[in-house]
mmCIF file of N, CA and C in Angstrom:
data_model
loop_
_atom_site.group_PDB
_atom_site.id
_atom_site.type_symbol
_atom_site.label_atom_id
_atom_site.label_comp_id
_atom_site.label_asym_id
_atom_site.label_seq_id
_atom_site.Cartn_x
_atom_site.Cartn_y
_atom_site.Cartn_z
ATOM 1 N N UNK J 17 -168.652 12.431 -38.276
ATOM 2 C CA UNK J 17 -167.880 12.452 -36.900
ATOM 3 C C UNK J 17 -167.506 13.747 -36.646
ATOM 4 N N UNK J 18 -166.694 14.809 -37.411
ATOM 5 C CA UNK J 18 -166.284 15.842 -37.662
ATOM 6 C C UNK J 18 -167.002 17.008 -37.198
ATOM 7 N N UNK J 19 -168.006 16.675 -38.479
ATOM 8 C CA UNK J 19 -169.308 17.524 -37.972
ATOM 9 C C UNK J 19 -169.804 17.767 -36.780
ATOM 10 N N UNK J 20 -170.495 16.268 -35.931
ATOM 11 C CA UNK J 20 -170.809 16.532 -34.684
ATOM 12 C C UNK J 20 -169.759 17.069 -33.896
ATOM 13 N N UNK J 21 -168.324 16.808 -33.711
ATOM 14 C CA UNK J 21 -167.493 17.160 -33.092
ATOM 15 C C UNK J 21 -167.463 19.023 -32.979
ATOM 16 N N UNK J 22 -167.583 19.227 -34.507
ATOM 17 C CA UNK J 22 -167.378 21.277 -34.612
ATOM 18 C C UNK J 22 -168.841 21.199 -34.189
ATOM 19 N N UNK J 23 -169.615 20.864 -34.436
ATOM 20 C CA UNK J 23 -170.965 21.256 -33.776
ATOM 21 C C UNK J 23 -170.916 21.576 -32.491
ATOM 22 N N UNK J 24 -170.556 20.434 -31.543
ATOM 23 C CA UNK J 24 -170.639 20.976 -30.111
ATOM 24 C C UNK J 24 -169.524 21.812 -29.532
ATOM 25 N N UNK J 25 -168.897 22.446 -30.616
ATOM 26 C CA UNK J 25 -168.007 23.155 -29.956
ATOM 27 C C UNK J 25 -168.191 24.856 -30.497
ATOM 28 N N UNK J 26 -169.490 25.405 -30.061
ATOM 29 C CA UNK J 26 -169.856 26.642 -31.312
ATOM 30 C C UNK J 26 -168.925 27.836 -30.864
ATOM 31 N N UNK J 27 -168.202 28.262 -29.822
ATOM 32 C CA UNK J 27 -167.563 29.264 -29.437
ATOM 33 C C UNK J 27 -166.606 29.451 -30.685
ATOM 34 N N UNK J 28 -166.179 28.899 -31.404
ATOM 35 C CA UNK J 28 -165.132 28.789 -32.352
ATOM 36 C C UNK J 28 -165.767 29.551 -33.280
ATOM 37 N N UNK J 29 -166.941 29.056 -34.085
ATOM 38 C CA UNK J 29 -167.727 29.756 -35.043
ATOM 39 C C UNK J 29 -168.455 30.968 -34.782
ATOM 40 N N UNK J 30 -168.895 31.082 -33.610
ATOM 41 C CA UNK J 30 -169.166 32.658 -32.865
ATOM 42 C C UNK J 30 -168.342 33.704 -33.156
ATOM 43 N N UNK J 31 -167.042 32.890 -33.141
ATOM 44 C CA UNK J 31 -166.026 34.480 -33.343
ATOM 45 C C UNK J 31 -165.637 34.683 -34.897
ATOM 46 N N UNK J 32 -165.927 33.363 -35.646
ATOM 47 C CA UNK J 32 -164.819 33.525 -37.272
ATOM 48 C C UNK J 32 -166.229 33.936 -37.676
ATOM 49 N N UNK J 33 -167.809 34.187 -37.129
ATOM 50 C CA UNK J 33 -168.678 34.676 -38.155
ATOM 51 C C UNK J 33 -169.317 33.387 -39.203
ATOM 52 N N UNK J 34 -169.042 32.515 -39.196
ATOM 53 C CA UNK J 34 -169.676 31.415 -39.975
ATOM 54 C C UNK J 34 -170.525 30.437 -39.268
ATOM 55 N N UNK J 35 -171.553 29.589 -39.995
ATOM 56 C CA UNK J 35 -172.670 28.962 -39.137
ATOM 57 C C UNK J 35 -171.625 27.455 -39.601
ATOM 58 N N UNK J 36 -172.045 26.401 -38.889
ATOM 59 C CA UNK J 36 -171.193 25.163 -39.242
ATOM 60 C C UNK J 36 -172.498 24.472 -40.204
ATOM 61 N N UNK J 37 -171.598 23.770 -40.968
ATOM 62 C CA UNK J 37 -172.416 22.597 -41.613
ATOM 63 C C UNK J 37 -171.398 21.775 -42.061
ATOM 64 N N UNK J 38 -172.016 20.840 -42.988
ATOM 65 C CA UNK J 38 -171.691 19.785 -43.204
ATOM 66 C C UNK J 38 -170.330 20.492 -44.668
ATOM 67 N N UNK J 39 -171.081 21.457 -45.380
ATOM 68 C CA UNK J 39 -170.880 21.705 -46.782
ATOM 69 C C UNK J 39 -169.425 22.856 -45.917
ATOM 70 N N UNK J 40 -169.543 23.305 -44.562
ATOM 71 C CA UNK J 40 -168.018 23.784 -44.599
ATOM 72 C C UNK J 40 -167.378 22.925 -44.278
ATOM 73 N N UNK J 41 -167.593 22.114 -43.381
ATOM 74 C CA UNK J 41 -166.334 21.071 -42.805
ATOM 75 C C UNK J 41 -165.583 19.940 -44.383
ATOM 76 N N UNK J 42 -166.775 20.034 -44.930
ATOM 77 C CA UNK J 42 -166.115 19.271 -46.319
ATOM 78 C C UNK J 42 -165.386 20.506 -47.134
ATOM 79 N N UNK J 43 -165.372 21.521 -47.008
ATOM 80 C CA UNK J 43 -164.754 23.127 -47.757
ATOM 81 C C UNK J 43 -163.315 22.972 -46.962
ATOM 82 N N UNK J 44 -163.295 22.950 -45.865
ATOM 83 C CA UNK J 44 -162.114 23.066 -45.004
ATOM 84 C C UNK J 44 -161.309 21.637 -45.228
ATOM 85 N N UNK J 45 -161.920 20.781 -45.810
ATOM 86 C CA UNK J 45 -161.091 19.604 -46.037
ATOM 87 C C UNK J 45 -160.059 19.738 -46.888
ATOM 88 N N UNK J 46 -160.304 20.072 -48.169
ATOM 89 C CA UNK J 46 -160.228 20.543 -49.255
ATOM 90 C C UNK J 46 -159.512 21.601 -49.631
ATOM 91 N N UNK J 47 -159.546 22.436 -48.694
ATOM 92 C CA UNK J 47 -158.839 24.053 -49.017
ATOM 93 C C UNK J 47 -157.589 23.912 -48.586
ATOM 94 N N UNK J 48 -156.772 24.554 -49.414
ATOM 95 C CA UNK J 48 -155.466 25.236 -49.320
ATOM 96 C C UNK J 48 -155.200 26.374 -50.337
ATOM 97 N N UNK J 49 -153.651 27.193 -49.739
ATOM 98 C CA UNK J 49 -153.538 27.916 -50.377
ATOM 99 C C UNK J 49 -153.213 27.276 -52.017
ATOM 100 N N UNK J 50 -153.653 28.240 -53.049
ATOM 101 C CA UNK J 50 -153.537 28.223 -54.470
ATOM 102 C C UNK J 50 -152.083 27.203 -54.675
ATOM 103 N N UNK J 51 -150.840 27.938 -54.150
ATOM 104 C CA UNK J 51 -149.837 27.217 -54.786
ATOM 105 C C UNK J 51 -149.299 26.236 -54.183
ATOM 106 N N UNK J 52 -149.976 25.440 -53.090
ATOM 107 C CA UNK J 52 -149.859 24.444 -52.651
ATOM 108 C C UNK J 52 -150.283 23.095 -52.693
ATOM 109 N N UNK J 53 -150.051 22.129 -53.169
ATOM 110 C CA UNK J 53 -150.506 20.646 -53.657
ATOM 111 C C UNK J 53 -151.006 20.129 -52.298
ATOM 112 N N UNK J 54 -152.211 19.430 -52.667
ATOM 113 C CA UNK J 54 -152.648 18.789 -51.245
ATOM 114 C C UNK J 54 -151.388 18.073 -50.754
ATOM 115 N N UNK J 55 -150.835 17.483 -51.483
ATOM 116 C CA UNK J 55 -150.112 16.064 -50.568
ATOM 117 C C UNK J 55 -149.344 16.675 -49.312
ATOM 118 N N UNK J 56 -149.397 18.292 -49.101
ATOM 119 C CA UNK J 56 -148.700 19.140 -48.235
ATOM 120 C C UNK J 56 -149.757 19.423 -47.099
ATOM 121 N N UNK J 57 -151.104 19.013 -47.327
ATOM 122 C CA UNK J 57 -152.184 19.484 -46.213
ATOM 123 C C UNK J 57 -152.512 18.219 -45.325
ATOM 124 N N UNK J 58 -152.501 18.371 -43.961
ATOM 125 C CA UNK J 58 -152.728 17.060 -43.055
ATOM 126 C C UNK J 58 -154.013 17.556 -42.308
ATOM 127 N N UNK J 59 -154.982 16.641 -42.514
ATOM 128 C CA UNK J 59 -155.942 16.758 -41.554
ATOM 129 C C UNK J 59 -156.399 15.835 -40.466
ATOM 130 N N UNK J 60 -155.816 15.977 -39.651
ATOM 131 C CA UNK J 60 -155.531 14.926 -38.234
ATOM 132 C C UNK J 60 -156.403 14.931 -37.150
ATOM 133 N N UNK J 61 -157.199 14.081 -37.058
ATOM 134 C CA UNK J 61 -157.635 13.512 -35.415
ATOM 135 C C UNK J 61 -156.999 13.040 -34.291
ATOM 136 N N UNK J 62 -157.015 13.123 -33.258
ATOM 137 C CA UNK J 62 -156.351 12.843 -32.157
ATOM 138 C C UNK J 62 -157.622 12.321 -31.074
ATOM 139 N N UNK J 63 -157.120 11.100 -30.942
ATOM 140 C CA UNK J 63 -158.489 9.945 -30.249
ATOM 141 C C UNK J 63 -157.394 9.455 -28.991
ATOM 142 N N UNK J 64 -158.451 9.018 -28.113
ATOM 143 C CA UNK J 64 -158.344 8.430 -27.053
ATOM 144 C C UNK J 64 -159.078 7.196 -26.556
ATOM 145 N N UNK J 65 -159.144 6.404 -26.559
ATOM 146 C CA UNK J 65 -159.777 5.297 -26.437
ATOM 147 C C UNK J 65 -161.613 5.017 -27.319
ATOM 148 N N UNK J 66 -161.051 5.375 -28.736
ATOM 149 C CA UNK J 66 -161.971 5.910 -29.695
ATOM 150 C C UNK J 66 -162.903 6.920 -29.485
ATOM 151 N N UNK J 67 -162.665 8.248 -28.165
ATOM 152 C CA UNK J 67 -162.751 9.250 -28.185
ATOM 153 C C UNK J 67 -162.025 10.540 -29.265
ATOM 154 N N UNK J 68 -162.975 10.767 -30.452
ATOM 155 C CA UNK J 68 -162.079 12.508 -30.722
ATOM 156 C C UNK J 68 -161.985 13.239 -29.711
ATOM 157 N N UNK J 69 -160.528 13.439 -29.390
ATOM 158 C CA UNK J 69 -159.798 14.336 -28.675
ATOM 159 C C UNK J 69 -159.406 15.863 -28.940
ATOM 160 N N UNK J 70 -159.193 16.133 -30.384
ATOM 161 C CA UNK J 70 -158.711 17.158 -31.230
ATOM 162 C C UNK J 70 -158.868 16.954 -32.492
ATOM 163 N N UNK J 71 -158.788 18.436 -33.390
ATOM 164 C CA UNK J 71 -158.761 17.702 -34.621
ATOM 165 C C UNK J 71 -157.551 19.357 -35.025
ATOM 166 N N UNK J 72 -156.688 18.817 -36.190
ATOM 167 C CA UNK J 72 -156.143 19.717 -36.133
ATOM 168 C C UNK J 72 -155.575 19.885 -38.065
ATOM 169 N N UNK J 73 -155.606 20.851 -38.479
ATOM 170 C CA UNK J 73 -155.244 20.793 -39.990
ATOM 171 C C UNK J 73 -154.253 22.081 -39.768
ATOM 172 N N UNK J 74 -153.011 21.182 -40.835
ATOM 173 C CA UNK J 74 -151.845 21.736 -41.123
ATOM 174 C C UNK J 74 -151.300 21.644 -42.463
ATOM 175 N N UNK J 75 -150.537 22.659 -42.767
ATOM 176 C CA UNK J 75 -149.935 22.590 -44.003
ATOM 177 C C UNK J 75 -148.294 22.760 -43.854
ATOM 178 N N UNK J 76 -147.755 21.571 -44.505
ATOM 179 C CA UNK J 76 -146.396 21.619 -44.375
ATOM 180 C C UNK J 76 -145.794 22.709 -45.630
ATOM 181 N N UNK J 77 -144.775 23.018 -45.278
ATOM 182 C CA UNK J 77 -143.883 23.616 -46.440
ATOM 183 C C UNK J 77 -144.433 25.080 -46.600
ATOM 184 N N UNK J 78 -145.561 25.823 -45.845
ATOM 185 C CA UNK J 78 -146.352 27.239 -46.022
ATOM 186 C C UNK J 78 -146.206 27.672 -44.607
ATOM 187 N N UNK J 79 -145.858 28.841 -44.648
ATOM 188 C CA UNK J 79 -145.647 29.731 -45.778
ATOM 189 C C UNK J 79 -144.408 29.683 -46.910
ATOM 190 N N UNK J 80 -143.580 28.925 -46.315
ATOM 191 C CA UNK J 80 -142.036 28.845 -47.179
ATOM 192 C C UNK J 80 -142.128 27.113 -46.560
ATOM 193 N N UNK J 81 -140.677 26.862 -46.938
ATOM 194 C CA UNK J 81 -140.119 25.337 -47.204
ATOM 195 C C UNK J 81 -139.808 24.914 -45.556
ATOM 196 N N UNK J 82 -139.469 25.810 -44.989
ATOM 197 C CA UNK J 82 -138.911 25.415 -43.165
ATOM 198 C C UNK J 82 -140.173 26.281 -42.003
ATOM 199 N N UNK J 83 -141.363 25.786 -42.910
ATOM 200 C CA UNK J 83 -142.527 26.444 -41.928
ATOM 201 C C UNK J 83 -143.545 25.427 -42.258
ATOM 202 N N UNK J 84 -144.293 25.096 -41.175
ATOM 203 C CA UNK J 84 -145.845 24.756 -41.294
ATOM 204 C C UNK J 84 -146.853 25.699 -40.787
ATOM 205 N N UNK J 85 -148.102 25.278 -41.274
ATOM 206 C CA UNK J 85 -149.109 26.525 -40.933
ATOM 207 C C UNK J 85 -150.088 25.740 -40.019
ATOM 208 N N UNK J 86 -150.363 26.015 -38.845
ATOM 209 C CA UNK J 86 -151.688 25.667 -38.404
ATOM 210 C C UNK J 86 -152.864 26.348 -39.138
ATOM 211 N N UNK J 87 -154.120 25.543 -39.590
ATOM 212 C CA UNK J 87 -155.070 26.576 -40.401
ATOM 213 C C UNK J 87 -156.116 26.081 -39.064
ATOM 214 N N UNK J 88 -156.062 25.050 -38.521
ATOM 215 C CA UNK J 88 -157.694 24.756 -37.568
ATOM 216 C C UNK J 88 -157.032 24.059 -36.680
ATOM 217 N N UNK J 89 -157.435 24.393 -35.445
ATOM 218 C CA UNK J 89 -157.071 22.965 -34.661
ATOM 219 C C UNK J 89 -158.177 23.521 -33.225
ATOM 220 N N UNK J 90 -158.892 22.412 -32.890
ATOM 221 C CA UNK J 90 -160.236 22.480 -32.160
ATOM 222 C C UNK J 90 -160.073 21.242 -31.189
ATOM 223 N N UNK J 91 -160.202 21.713 -29.449
ATOM 224 C CA UNK J 91 -159.968 20.272 -28.961
ATOM 225 C C UNK J 91 -161.476 20.101 -28.407
ATOM 226 N N UNK J 92 -161.737 19.036 -28.197
ATOM 227 C CA UNK J 92 -162.871 18.389 -27.507
ATOM 228 C C UNK J 92 -163.726 19.064 -26.375
ATOM 229 N N UNK J 93 -165.042 19.639 -26.627
ATOM 230 C CA UNK J 93 -165.177 21.099 -25.503
ATOM 231 C C UNK J 93 -165.389 20.463 -24.090
ATOM 232 N N UNK J 94 -165.730 19.074 -23.805
ATOM 233 C CA UNK J 94 -165.322 18.410 -22.710
ATOM 234 C C UNK J 94 -164.084 18.399 -22.001
ATOM 235 N N UNK J 95 -162.936 18.055 -22.891
ATOM 236 C CA UNK J 95 -161.929 18.165 -22.343
ATOM 237 C C UNK J 95 -160.816 19.673 -22.306
ATOM 238 N N UNK J 96 -161.534 20.630 -23.005
ATOM 239 C CA UNK J 96 -161.318 21.877 -22.891
ATOM 240 C C UNK J 96 -160.578 22.656 -21.515
ATOM 241 N N UNK J 97 -159.554 22.857 -21.611
ATOM 242 C CA UNK J 97 -158.706 23.346 -20.083
ATOM 243 C C UNK J 97 -157.954 22.477 -19.351
ATOM 244 N N UNK J 98 -157.921 21.243 -19.734
ATOM 245 C CA UNK J 98 -157.189 20.439 -18.862
ATOM 246 C C UNK J 98 -155.511 19.670 -19.185
ATOM 247 N N UNK J 99 -155.176 21.171 -20.044
ATOM 248 C CA UNK J 99 -154.130 20.770 -20.646
ATOM 249 C C UNK J 99 -153.595 19.739 -21.878
ATOM 250 N N UNK J 100 -154.538 19.446 -22.171
ATOM 251 C CA UNK J 100 -154.456 18.083 -23.305
ATOM 252 C C UNK J 100 -154.201 19.114 -24.520
ATOM 253 N N UNK J 101 -154.480 19.786 -24.503
ATOM 254 C CA UNK J 101 -154.621 20.392 -26.000
ATOM 255 C C UNK J 101 -153.042 21.170 -26.178
ATOM 256 N N UNK J 102 -152.388 21.770 -24.645
ATOM 257 C CA UNK J 102 -151.111 22.331 -25.327
ATOM 258 C C UNK J 102 -150.142 20.944 -25.353
ATOM 259 N N UNK J 103 -150.654 19.701 -24.602
ATOM 260 C CA UNK J 103 -149.810 18.967 -25.162
ATOM 261 C C UNK J 103 -149.616 18.121 -26.231
ATOM 262 N N UNK J 104 -150.822 18.013 -26.748
ATOM 263 C CA UNK J 104 -150.906 17.888 -28.418
ATOM 264 C C UNK J 104 -149.954 18.419 -29.103
ATOM 265 N N UNK J 105 -149.972 19.948 -29.112
ATOM 266 C CA UNK J 105 -149.063 21.010 -29.666
ATOM 267 C C UNK J 105 -147.639 20.861 -29.492
ATOM 268 N N UNK J 106 -147.742 20.854 -28.277
ATOM 269 C CA UNK J 106 -146.183 20.461 -28.009
ATOM 270 C C UNK J 106 -145.646 19.306 -28.536
ATOM 271 N N UNK J 107 -146.216 18.230 -28.483
ATOM 272 C CA UNK J 107 -145.387 17.073 -28.723
ATOM 273 C C UNK J 107 -145.623 17.331 -30.514
ATOM 274 N N UNK J 108 -146.687 17.820 -31.022
ATOM 275 C CA UNK J 108 -146.834 17.704 -32.628
ATOM 276 C C UNK J 108 -145.302 18.983 -32.863
ATOM 277 N N UNK J 109 -145.391 19.672 -32.101
ATOM 278 C CA UNK J 109 -144.304 21.079 -32.901
ATOM 279 C C UNK J 109 -143.112 19.985 -32.807
ATOM 280 N N UNK J 110 -142.672 19.505 -31.531
ATOM 281 C CA UNK J 110 -141.252 18.382 -31.358
ATOM 282 C C UNK J 110 -140.975 17.637 -32.594
ATOM 283 N N UNK J 111 -142.223 16.865 -32.946
ATOM 284 C CA UNK J 111 -142.188 16.221 -34.521
ATOM 285 C C UNK J 111 -141.558 16.722 -35.276
ATOM 286 N N UNK J 112 -142.730 17.840 -35.538
ATOM 287 C CA UNK J 112 -141.966 18.877 -37.126
ATOM 288 C C UNK J 112 -140.761 19.291 -37.127
ATOM 289 N N UNK J 113 -139.929 19.593 -35.232
ATOM 290 C CA UNK J 113 -138.881 20.169 -35.318
ATOM 291 C C UNK J 113 -137.599 18.817 -36.234
ATOM 292 N N UNK J 114 -138.474 18.092 -35.470
ATOM 293 C CA UNK J 114 -137.325 16.568 -35.979
ATOM 294 C C UNK J 114 -137.483 16.088 -37.709
ATOM 295 N N UNK J 115 -138.600 16.591 -37.787
ATOM 296 C CA UNK J 115 -138.386 16.768 -39.503
ATOM 297 C C UNK J 115 -137.873 17.452 -40.297
ATOM 298 N N UNK J 116 -137.165 18.319 -39.582
ATOM 299 C CA UNK J 116 -136.651 19.786 -40.350
ATOM 300 C C UNK J 116 -137.341 21.104 -40.285
ATOM 301 N N UNK J 117 -138.592 21.190 -39.956
ATOM 302 C CA UNK J 117 -138.920 22.891 -39.613
ATOM 303 C C UNK J 117 -138.499 23.544 -39.113
ATOM 304 N N UNK J 118 -138.469 24.590 -39.227
ATOM 305 C CA UNK J 118 -138.098 25.568 -37.962
ATOM 306 C C UNK J 118 -138.760 26.351 -37.301
ATOM 307 N N UNK J 119 -140.233 26.407 -37.983
ATOM 308 C CA UNK J 119 -141.175 27.308 -37.676
ATOM 309 C C UNK J 119 -142.671 27.135 -37.894
ATOM 310 N N UNK J 120 -143.166 27.569 -36.886
ATOM 311 C CA UNK J 120 -145.093 27.357 -37.062
ATOM 312 C C UNK J 120 -145.914 28.512 -37.102
ATOM 313 N N UNK J 121 -146.502 28.579 -37.925
ATOM 314 C CA UNK J 121 -147.182 30.359 -38.303
ATOM 315 C C UNK J 121 -148.803 29.518 -37.932
ATOM 316 N N UNK J 122 -149.541 30.555 -37.798
ATOM 317 C CA UNK J 122 -151.223 30.383 -37.338
ATOM 318 C C UNK J 122 -151.518 31.834 -37.400
ATOM 319 N N UNK J 123 -153.310 31.987 -37.312
ATOM 320 C CA UNK J 123 -154.072 33.168 -37.280
ATOM 321 C C UNK J 123 -154.832 32.664 -36.189
ATOM 322 N N UNK J 124 -154.881 33.432 -35.795
ATOM 323 C CA UNK J 124 -155.775 34.128 -34.520
ATOM 324 C C UNK J 124 -156.920 34.765 -34.517
ATOM 325 N N UNK J 125 -158.172 34.270 -34.714
ATOM 326 C CA UNK J 125 -159.312 35.507 -34.886
ATOM 327 C C UNK J 125 -159.336 36.710 -33.377
ATOM 328 N N UNK J 126 -159.011 38.012 -33.990
ATOM 329 C CA UNK J 126 -158.480 39.030 -33.057
ATOM 330 C C UNK J 126 -159.595 38.842 -32.037
ATOM 331 N N UNK J 127 -161.156 38.833 -32.335
ATOM 332 C CA UNK J 127 -162.157 38.835 -31.491
ATOM 333 C C UNK J 127 -162.269 37.345 -29.995
ATOM 334 N N UNK J 128 -161.436 36.681 -30.268
ATOM 335 C CA UNK J 128 -161.251 35.225 -29.407
ATOM 336 C C UNK J 128 -160.276 35.281 -28.408
ATOM 337 N N UNK J 129 -160.588 35.767 -27.558
ATOM 338 C CA UNK J 129 -159.613 36.349 -26.242
ATOM 339 C C UNK J 129 -158.922 34.669 -26.252
ATOM 340 N N UNK J 130 -159.878 33.180 -25.714
ATOM 341 C CA UNK J 130 -159.818 32.167 -25.714
ATOM 342 C C UNK J 130 -158.378 31.364 -26.594
ATOM 343 N N UNK J 131 -158.266 31.795 -27.861
ATOM 344 C CA UNK J 131 -157.513 31.465 -28.958
ATOM 345 C C UNK J 131 -156.537 32.254 -28.645
ATOM 346 N N UNK J 132 -156.579 33.237 -28.360
ATOM 347 C CA UNK J 132 -155.303 34.013 -28.453
ATOM 348 C C UNK J 132 -154.591 33.371 -27.238
ATOM 349 N N UNK J 133 -155.092 33.349 -26.152
ATOM 350 C CA UNK J 133 -154.595 32.843 -25.061
ATOM 351 C C UNK J 133 -154.216 31.315 -25.061
ATOM 352 N N UNK J 134 -154.714 30.630 -25.170
ATOM 353 C CA UNK J 134 -154.343 29.017 -25.739
ATOM 354 C C UNK J 134 -152.811 29.722 -26.929
ATOM 355 N N UNK J 135 -152.738 30.014 -27.736
ATOM 356 C CA UNK J 135 -151.567 30.152 -28.631
ATOM 357 C C UNK J 135 -150.778 31.170 -28.041
ATOM 358 N N UNK J 136 -150.912 31.904 -26.948
ATOM 359 C CA UNK J 136 -149.695 32.583 -26.598
ATOM 360 C C UNK J 136 -149.170 31.638 -24.929
ATOM 361 N N UNK J 137 -149.953 30.856 -24.733
ATOM 362 C CA UNK J 137 -149.616 30.677 -23.511
ATOM 363 C C UNK J 137 -148.757 29.131 -23.984
ATOM 364 N N UNK J 138 -149.235 28.618 -25.868
ATOM 365 C CA UNK J 138 -148.149 27.478 -26.113
ATOM 366 C C UNK J 138 -146.794 28.465 -27.105
ATOM 367 N N UNK J 139 -146.487 29.411 -27.035
ATOM 368 C CA UNK J 139 -145.283 29.942 -26.912
ATOM 369 C C UNK J 139 -145.421 30.769 -28.658
ATOM 370 N N UNK J 140 -146.188 30.814 -28.639
ATOM 371 C CA UNK J 140 -146.956 31.629 -30.158
ATOM 372 C C UNK J 140 -146.930 33.290 -30.161
ATOM 373 N N UNK J 141 -145.942 33.946 -30.933
ATOM 374 C CA UNK J 141 -146.242 35.490 -30.534
ATOM 375 C C UNK J 141 -146.830 35.824 -31.984
ATOM 376 N N UNK J 142 -147.325 36.916 -31.656
ATOM 377 C CA UNK J 142 -148.321 37.764 -32.830
ATOM 378 C C UNK J 142 -147.072 38.550 -33.730
ATOM 379 N N UNK J 143 -147.126 38.332 -34.883
ATOM 380 C CA UNK J 143 -146.125 39.288 -35.841
ATOM 381 C C UNK J 143 -146.827 39.859 -36.798
ATOM 382 N N UNK J 144 -147.752 39.902 -36.711
ATOM 383 C CA UNK J 144 -148.566 41.284 -37.558
ATOM 384 C C UNK J 144 -150.274 40.861 -37.383
ATOM 385 N N UNK J 145 -150.745 41.853 -37.947
ATOM 386 C CA UNK J 145 -152.211 41.961 -38.178
ATOM 387 C C UNK J 145 -152.816 41.425 -39.561
ATOM 388 N N UNK J 146 -153.461 41.025 -40.186
ATOM 389 C CA UNK J 146 -154.094 40.667 -41.259
ATOM 390 C C UNK J 146 -155.489 40.785 -41.279
ATOM 391 N N UNK J 147 -156.310 41.854 -42.342
ATOM 392 C CA UNK J 147 -157.547 42.061 -42.263
ATOM 393 C C UNK J 147 -157.974 40.953 -43.365
ATOM 394 N N UNK J 148 -159.050 40.553 -42.727
ATOM 395 C CA UNK J 148 -159.785 39.152 -43.748
ATOM 396 C C UNK J 148 -161.547 39.448 -43.701
ATOM 397 N N UNK J 149 -161.944 39.095 -44.553
ATOM 398 C CA UNK J 149 -163.767 38.809 -44.581
ATOM 399 C C UNK J 149 -164.639 38.757 -43.497
ATOM 400 N N UNK J 150 -163.842 38.101 -42.668
ATOM 401 C CA UNK J 150 -164.457 37.672 -41.262
ATOM 402 C C UNK J 150 -164.171 38.637 -40.536
ATOM 403 N N UNK J 151 -162.675 39.266 -40.546
ATOM 404 C CA UNK J 151 -162.457 40.141 -39.820
ATOM 405 C C UNK J 151 -160.820 40.603 -39.515
ATOM 406 N N UNK J 152 -160.201 41.179 -38.213
ATOM 407 C CA UNK J 152 -158.794 40.777 -37.798
ATOM 408 C C UNK J 152 -158.082 39.372 -37.484
ATOM 409 N N UNK J 153 -157.120 39.101 -38.047
ATOM 410 C CA UNK J 153 -156.612 37.932 -38.404
ATOM 411 C C UNK J 153 -155.171 38.704 -37.595
ATOM 412 N N UNK J 154 -154.623 38.124 -36.194
ATOM 413 C CA UNK J 154 -153.420 38.105 -35.592
ATOM 414 C C UNK J 154 -152.637 36.889 -36.269
ATOM 415 N N UNK J 155 -151.714 36.951 -37.173
ATOM 416 C CA UNK J 155 -150.782 36.506 -37.617
ATOM 417 C C UNK J 155 -149.602 35.721 -36.675
ATOM 418 N N UNK J 156 -149.801 34.529 -35.896
ATOM 419 C CA UNK J 156 -148.358 34.256 -34.816
ATOM 420 C C UNK J 156 -147.962 32.955 -35.285
ATOM 421 N N UNK J 157 -146.570 33.476 -34.701
ATOM 422 C CA UNK J 157 -145.535 32.058 -35.101
ATOM 423 C C UNK J 157 -144.671 31.560 -33.668
ATOM 424 N N UNK J 158 -144.266 30.804 -33.892
ATOM 425 C CA UNK J 158 -143.528 29.828 -32.964
ATOM 426 C C UNK J 158 -142.075 29.554 -33.441
ATOM 427 N N UNK J 159 -140.894 29.679 -33.071
ATOM 428 C CA UNK J 159 -139.736 29.227 -33.625
ATOM 429 C C UNK J 159 -139.332 28.057 -33.031
ATOM 430 N N UNK J 160 -138.473 26.861 -33.593
ATOM 431 C CA UNK J 160 -138.427 25.789 -32.997
ATOM 432 C C UNK J 160 -137.261 25.790 -32.387
#
């Protein structure tokens, strides 16, 4: 289900320079920073009447104990632009704030204007640039 969901949304993979595959999805489900136990990693699907609306990969307590890190967020291609993604992010961040977290960080592919616009619209501010194999990542943060 996740593979077909991601495969239908090619724009993300075009920007990050990766070919979508089941192997890539399986890797993403299990990858976390070396010092982070898998119990702190969550890969969550959001459904509406059986339809997968969005997926998010987040790590609690990273890069520090009062933070969460979003490693991946993707909306159903057919539902993009309707405000649903912003609502999901807003409600999730409110919930994380209630749990005691103070901020959220994520990486934005510098070449992806759609992603850059979405995260800035949702209150994230770029705090630095980081070079990775795939290119330049904008590290963005939102304080709660």
